[in-house]
Coordinates of C-alpha atoms in Angstrom, one line a residue:
X188 CA 7.3 26.8 -48.5
X189 CA 5.2 24.3 -46.2
X190 CA 7.5 23.6 -43.7
X191 CA 8.6 27.4 -43.6
X192 CA 5.2 28.4 -42.7
X193 CA 5.8 26.1 -39.2
X194 CA 8.2 27.9 -38.3
X195 CA 8.4 31.1 -35.7
X196 CA 5.5 30.6 -33.1
X197 CA 2.3 29.0 -32.7
X198 CA -0.4 28.0 -30.8
X199 CA 0.6 24.1 -30.8
X200 CA 3.8 23.1 -29.4
X201 CA 6.0 19.8 -29.1
X202 CA 6.2 18.1 -25.4
X203 CA 9.3 17.3 -23.7
X204 CA 9.1 13.5 -23.0
X205 CA 9.4 14.4 -19.2
X206 CA 6.1 16.0 -20.0
X207 CA 3.7 14.4 -17.4
X208 CA 0.3 16.1 -18.5
X209 CA 0.8 15.0 -21.9
X210 CA 1.6 11.0 -20.9
X211 CA -1.8 10.4 -20.5
X212 CA -2.7 12.1 -23.7
X213 CA -3.9 9.1 -26.4
X214 CA -1.6 9.3 -29.2
X215 CA -3.0 9.3 -32.8
X216 CA -0.3 6.2 -33.8
X217 CA 0.3 3.8 -30.8
X218 CA 3.3 2.5 -32.9
X219 CA 5.5 5.6 -33.6
X220 CA 6.6 6.0 -30.1
X221 CA 9.6 7.9 -31.0
X222 CA 7.8 10.9 -32.6
X223 CA 7.0 13.7 -30.4
X224 CA 3.9 14.3 -28.8
X225 CA 1.7 17.8 -29.7
X226 CA 0.6 20.0 -27.1
X227 CA -2.4 22.3 -27.5
X228 CA -4.1 25.3 -25.7
X229 CA -7.1 23.5 -23.0
X230 CA -9.5 25.0 -24.6
X231 CA -8.0 24.0 -28.1
X232 CA -6.7 25.8 -31.4
X233 CA -8.7 29.2 -32.8
X234 CA -11.2 29.2 -35.6
X235 CA -7.8 30.7 -37.4
X236 CA -5.3 28.5 -36.5
X237 CA -7.8 25.0 -37.2
X238 CA -8.8 27.0 -40.8
X239 CA -4.5 27.3 -41.3
X240 CA -3.5 24.0 -40.2
X241 CA -6.6 22.4 -42.7
X242 CA -5.5 24.5 -46.1
X243 CA -2.1 23.6 -45.2
X244 CA -2.9 19.9 -45.0
X245 CA -4.6 20.5 -48.1
X246 CA -1.8 21.9 -50.1
X247 CA 0.7 19.6 -49.0
X248 CA -2.1 16.2 -50.3
X249 CA -2.1 18.1 -53.7
X250 CA 2.1 17.5 -54.0
X251 CA 2.0 14.3 -52.7
X252 CA -0.8 13.2 -55.4
X253 CA 1.7 15.1 -57.7
X254 CA 4.3 13.5 -56.5
X255 CA 2.0 9.5 -57.0
X256 CA 1.6 10.6 -60.1
X257 CA 4.8 11.4 -61.3
X258 CA 6.4 8.2 -60.1
X259 CA 3.3 6.2 -61.0
X260 CA 3.8 7.4 -64.6
X261 CA 8.1 7.1 -64.7
X262 CA 7.8 3.6 -63.0
X263 CA 5.0 2.3 -65.5
X264 CA 7.5 3.7 -68.9
X265 CA 10.0 1.6 -67.9
X266 CA 11.2 -1.4 -69.1
X267 CA 10.8 -5.0 -67.6
X268 CA 14.2 -6.4 -67.1
X269 CA 14.7 -10.4 -67.9
X270 CA 16.0 -10.6 -64.9
X271 CA 12.4 -10.1 -63.0
X272 CA 10.6 -12.0 -66.0
X273 CA 12.5 -15.2 -65.3
X274 CA 11.4 -15.9 -61.9
X275 CA 7.7 -15.8 -62.6
X276 CA 5.5 -18.5 -62.5
X277 CA 3.9 -19.9 -65.5
X278 CA 0.9 -18.1 -65.2
X279 CA -1.1 -15.7 -63.2
X280 CA -3.2 -17.7 -61.4
X281 CA 0.1 -19.5 -59.5
X282 CA 1.3 -15.9 -58.8
X283 CA -2.0 -15.2 -57.2
X284 CA -3.1 -17.8 -55.5
X285 CA -6.8 -19.8 -56.2
X286 CA -8.4 -17.2 -53.5
X287 CA -7.0 -14.1 -55.3
X288 CA -7.5 -14.7 -58.8
X289 CA -11.0 -16.0 -58.1
X290 CA -12.0 -12.8 -56.5
X291 CA -10.4 -10.4 -59.7
X292 CA -12.2 -12.8 -62.3
X293 CA -16.1 -12.8 -60.7
X294 CA -19.0 -11.6 -62.5
X295 CA -19.4 -8.7 -60.8
X296 CA -15.9 -7.0 -59.3
X297 CA -16.1 -4.6 -57.1
X298 CA -12.4 -3.0 -55.6
X299 CA -14.1 -2.4 -52.2
X300 CA -15.5 -5.3 -52.0
X301 CA -12.3 -7.0 -53.2
X302 CA -10.0 -4.9 -50.9
X303 CA -12.3 -5.3 -47.7
X304 CA -11.4 -9.2 -47.6
X305 CA -8.0 -8.7 -48.2
X306 CA -5.6 -8.6 -45.2
X307 CA -4.1 -5.3 -45.2
X308 CA -2.5 -4.5 -41.5
X309 CA 0.3 -4.1 -42.2
X310 CA 3.1 -3.0 -45.2
X311 CA 4.1 -6.6 -45.3
X312 CA 1.6 -8.2 -46.1
X313 CA -0.2 -4.6 -48.8
X314 CA 3.4 -5.0 -50.3
X315 CA 3.0 -9.2 -51.1
X316 CA 0.1 -8.2 -52.2
X317 CA 1.4 -6.0 -54.4
X318 CA 3.9 -7.9 -55.7
X319 CA 1.4 -10.5 -56.4
X320 CA -0.6 -8.7 -58.5
X321 CA 2.2 -6.9 -60.4
X322 CA 3.9 -10.4 -61.7
X323 CA 0.4 -11.7 -62.7
X324 CA -0.6 -8.2 -65.0
X325 CA 3.5 -8.8 -66.5
X326 CA 2.3 -13.0 -67.3
X327 CA -0.8 -12.0 -68.6
X328 CA 0.7 -8.6 -71.1
X329 CA 3.4 -11.3 -72.3
X330 CA 1.4 -13.9 -72.6
X331 CA -1.7 -11.5 -74.6
X332 CA 1.5 -9.7 -76.8
X333 CA 2.5 -13.1 -77.7
X334 CA -0.9 -14.2 -78.7
X335 CA -0.3 -17.4 -77.1
X336 CA -3.4 -18.9 -76.7
X337 CA -1.9 -21.1 -74.0
X338 CA -3.3 -18.3 -71.2
X339 CA -3.2 -19.3 -67.7
X340 CA -6.9 -17.8 -68.0
X341 CA -8.4 -20.6 -69.7
X342 CA -9.3 -21.8 -73.1
X343 CA -12.8 -20.4 -73.1
X344 CA -12.1 -16.7 -71.8
X345 CA -12.1 -14.1 -74.7
X346 CA -9.6 -11.4 -75.2
X347 CA -11.9 -9.5 -73.6
X348 CA -12.4 -11.3 -70.5
X349 CA -8.6 -11.5 -70.4
X350 CA -8.5 -7.5 -70.8
X351 CA -10.7 -7.1 -68.6
X352 CA -9.5 -9.3 -65.4
X353 CA -6.2 -7.4 -66.3
X354 CA -7.7 -3.9 -65.8
X355 CA -9.1 -4.9 -62.9
X356 CA -5.4 -6.0 -61.7
X357 CA -4.0 -2.6 -62.1
X358 CA -7.1 -0.8 -61.6
X359 CA -6.3 -2.3 -57.2
X360 CA -3.1 -1.1 -57.7
X361 CA -3.4 2.2 -58.7
X362 CA -6.3 2.1 -55.3
X363 CA -3.2 0.8 -53.2
X364 CA -0.8 3.0 -54.2
X365 CA -3.1 6.1 -53.3
X366 CA -4.5 5.0 -50.2
X367 CA -1.1 3.8 -48.8
X368 CA 1.8 5.8 -50.2
X369 CA 4.1 5.5 -47.5
X370 CA 5.2 1.3 -48.3
X371 CA 8.0 0.1 -49.0
X372 CA 8.7 -0.7 -53.5
X373 CA 7.4 -3.9 -55.2
X374 CA 10.2 -6.3 -56.3
X375 CA 8.8 -5.4 -59.4
X376 CA 9.6 -1.4 -59.1
X377 CA 12.8 -2.4 -57.6
X378 CA 14.1 -4.3 -60.3
X379 CA 13.5 -1.6 -62.9
X380 CA 15.1 0.7 -60.5
X381 CA 18.0 -1.2 -60.2
X382 CA 18.2 -2.1 -64.3
X383 CA 17.1 1.1 -65.6
X384 CA 19.9 3.3 -67.8
X385 CA 18.0 6.3 -68.6
X386 CA 19.5 9.7 -66.4
X387 CA 15.6 11.3 -67.2
X388 CA 13.8 8.6 -65.9
X389 CA 16.2 8.4 -62.7
X390 CA 16.2 12.0 -62.0
X391 CA 12.7 11.9 -61.3
X392 CA 11.5 8.6 -60.0
X393 CA 14.0 9.5 -57.5
X394 CA 12.9 12.8 -56.7
X395 CA 9.3 12.3 -57.1
X396 CA 9.6 9.5 -54.7
X397 CA 11.5 11.4 -52.0
X398 CA 8.4 14.9 -52.5
X399 CA 6.7 11.4 -52.3
X400 CA 8.2 10.6 -48.9
X401 CA 8.4 14.2 -47.2
X402 CA 4.7 15.3 -47.8
X403 CA 3.7 11.7 -46.2
X404 CA 5.5 13.0 -42.8
X405 CA 4.1 16.6 -43.6
X406 CA 0.4 15.8 -43.7
X407 CA 0.7 13.2 -40.8
X408 CA 2.6 15.6 -38.8
X409 CA -0.2 17.9 -39.1
X410 CA -2.9 15.3 -38.5
X411 CA -1.5 14.6 -35.3
X412 CA -1.7 17.9 -34.5
X413 CA -5.2 18.1 -35.4
X414 CA -6.5 15.1 -33.2
X415 CA -5.0 16.8 -30.2
X416 CA -7.2 19.6 -30.8
X417 CA -9.7 17.5 -31.4
X418 CA -9.1 15.5 -27.9
X419 CA -9.5 18.9 -26.2
X420 CA -12.8 19.5 -27.5
X421 CA -14.1 16.3 -26.7
X422 CA -12.5 13.7 -24.3
X423 CA -14.7 11.2 -24.2
X424 CA -13.6 10.0 -27.4
X425 CA -10.2 9.7 -26.7
X426 CA -9.8 6.1 -27.6
X427 CA -10.7 7.0 -31.0
X428 CA -8.8 7.9 -33.7
X429 CA -8.5 10.7 -35.8
X430 CA -9.6 10.4 -39.6
X431 CA -6.6 8.5 -40.8
X432 CA -3.9 9.8 -43.5
X433 CA -4.7 6.8 -45.3
X434 CA -8.6 7.8 -45.4
X435 CA -7.9 11.4 -46.1
X436 CA -6.0 9.8 -49.7
X437 CA -8.4 6.9 -50.3
X438 CA -10.9 7.1 -53.2
X439 CA -14.3 6.2 -54.2
X440 CA -13.1 2.6 -55.2
X441 CA -17.3 1.8 -56.4
X442 CA -16.2 4.7 -59.8
X443 CA -14.8 1.6 -61.0
X444 CA -15.4 3.5 -64.4
X445 CA -13.1 6.1 -63.2
X446 CA -10.7 4.4 -62.4
X447 CA -10.3 3.1 -65.6
X448 CA -10.1 6.1 -67.5
X449 CA -7.5 7.5 -65.3
X450 CA -5.3 3.7 -66.7
X451 CA -6.5 4.7 -70.6
X452 CA -5.0 8.1 -69.8
X453 CA -1.6 7.2 -67.9
X454 CA -1.8 4.4 -71.4
X455 CA -3.1 7.8 -73.8
X456 CA -0.5 10.2 -72.2
X457 CA 2.5 8.0 -72.8
X458 CA 2.0 7.2 -76.2
X459 CA 1.4 11.1 -77.2
X460 CA 4.8 11.6 -75.6
X461 CA 6.8 8.5 -77.3
X462 CA 4.7 10.0 -81.1
X463 CA 5.7 13.1 -80.2
X464 CA 8.4 13.2 -79.3
X465 CA 9.9 10.6 -82.9
X466 CA 10.6 7.5 -79.7
X467 CA 14.0 6.3 -78.8
X468 CA 16.0 6.8 -75.5
X469 CA 15.5 10.3 -75.4
X470 CA 11.5 10.2 -75.6
X471 CA 10.7 9.5 -72.7
X472 CA 13.2 12.3 -70.8
X473 CA 11.8 14.6 -73.5
X474 CA 8.2 13.6 -72.8
X475 CA 8.3 12.7 -68.9
X476 CA 10.4 16.6 -68.4
X477 CA 7.2 18.1 -70.0
X478 CA 5.1 16.3 -68.0
X479 CA 6.6 16.9 -64.9
X480 CA 6.8 20.8 -65.8
X481 CA 2.8 20.6 -66.3
X482 CA 2.0 19.2 -62.4
X483 CA 4.3 21.9 -61.2

């Protein structure tokens, strides 16, 4: 529906490759050289068009958040394959590395400070960080479920502390998924999808992932138009970028309690689905489909 709204005549157009007037314009994303450059009137867009664009952006943003939530829930429900766990190191510290391990286990943990200290300049580095954290979370959960006293945290760490550190790691994963929705999937996600045998999970995972990708692209293109409009209002800011999509998706990570509540809500929803539907393979199909219908 949102894409259909962009059909027909609008105040903005897209310049051709040979348009000399737009060659000097600073693109919002310099690395996306193959994308067309938006072209707006010399005095900018009308107030009505700006409000319309913002409404479309907000609408697509809601679709993106719903798709992210559905995809995260489906992946969480999928079984961790043995082929993945067999490749893991013996403890979480070995997976994370000393620096990340110490950053997560400090007395006063701030997700914002943690992420600002990480190198997230490329998709590859973001995926690498997620791979490390996901692997460590799987290791810690396996050790805790097996009540293994020889945990990688050390003998002086209580069960409550171990759970706290695991919560921190999973909170970081949630924040990264929200802030960087367009990055490639992690090793754990790919392995889960490849080994999944639940048809319901497979359909919803692929559908939500496609919606996520499409919504991300549409949001980015809307921001391109808004950026071109902003340049007409303040040409001196040509070297500055409009707030990026990552910034528009950014949630205040300093509210650590909110993220913790969100994680427990997902767990509670997952447990409720299994109890209400009676367990077994049909549980995830029925429960997940119900959740998807509510989000629609």
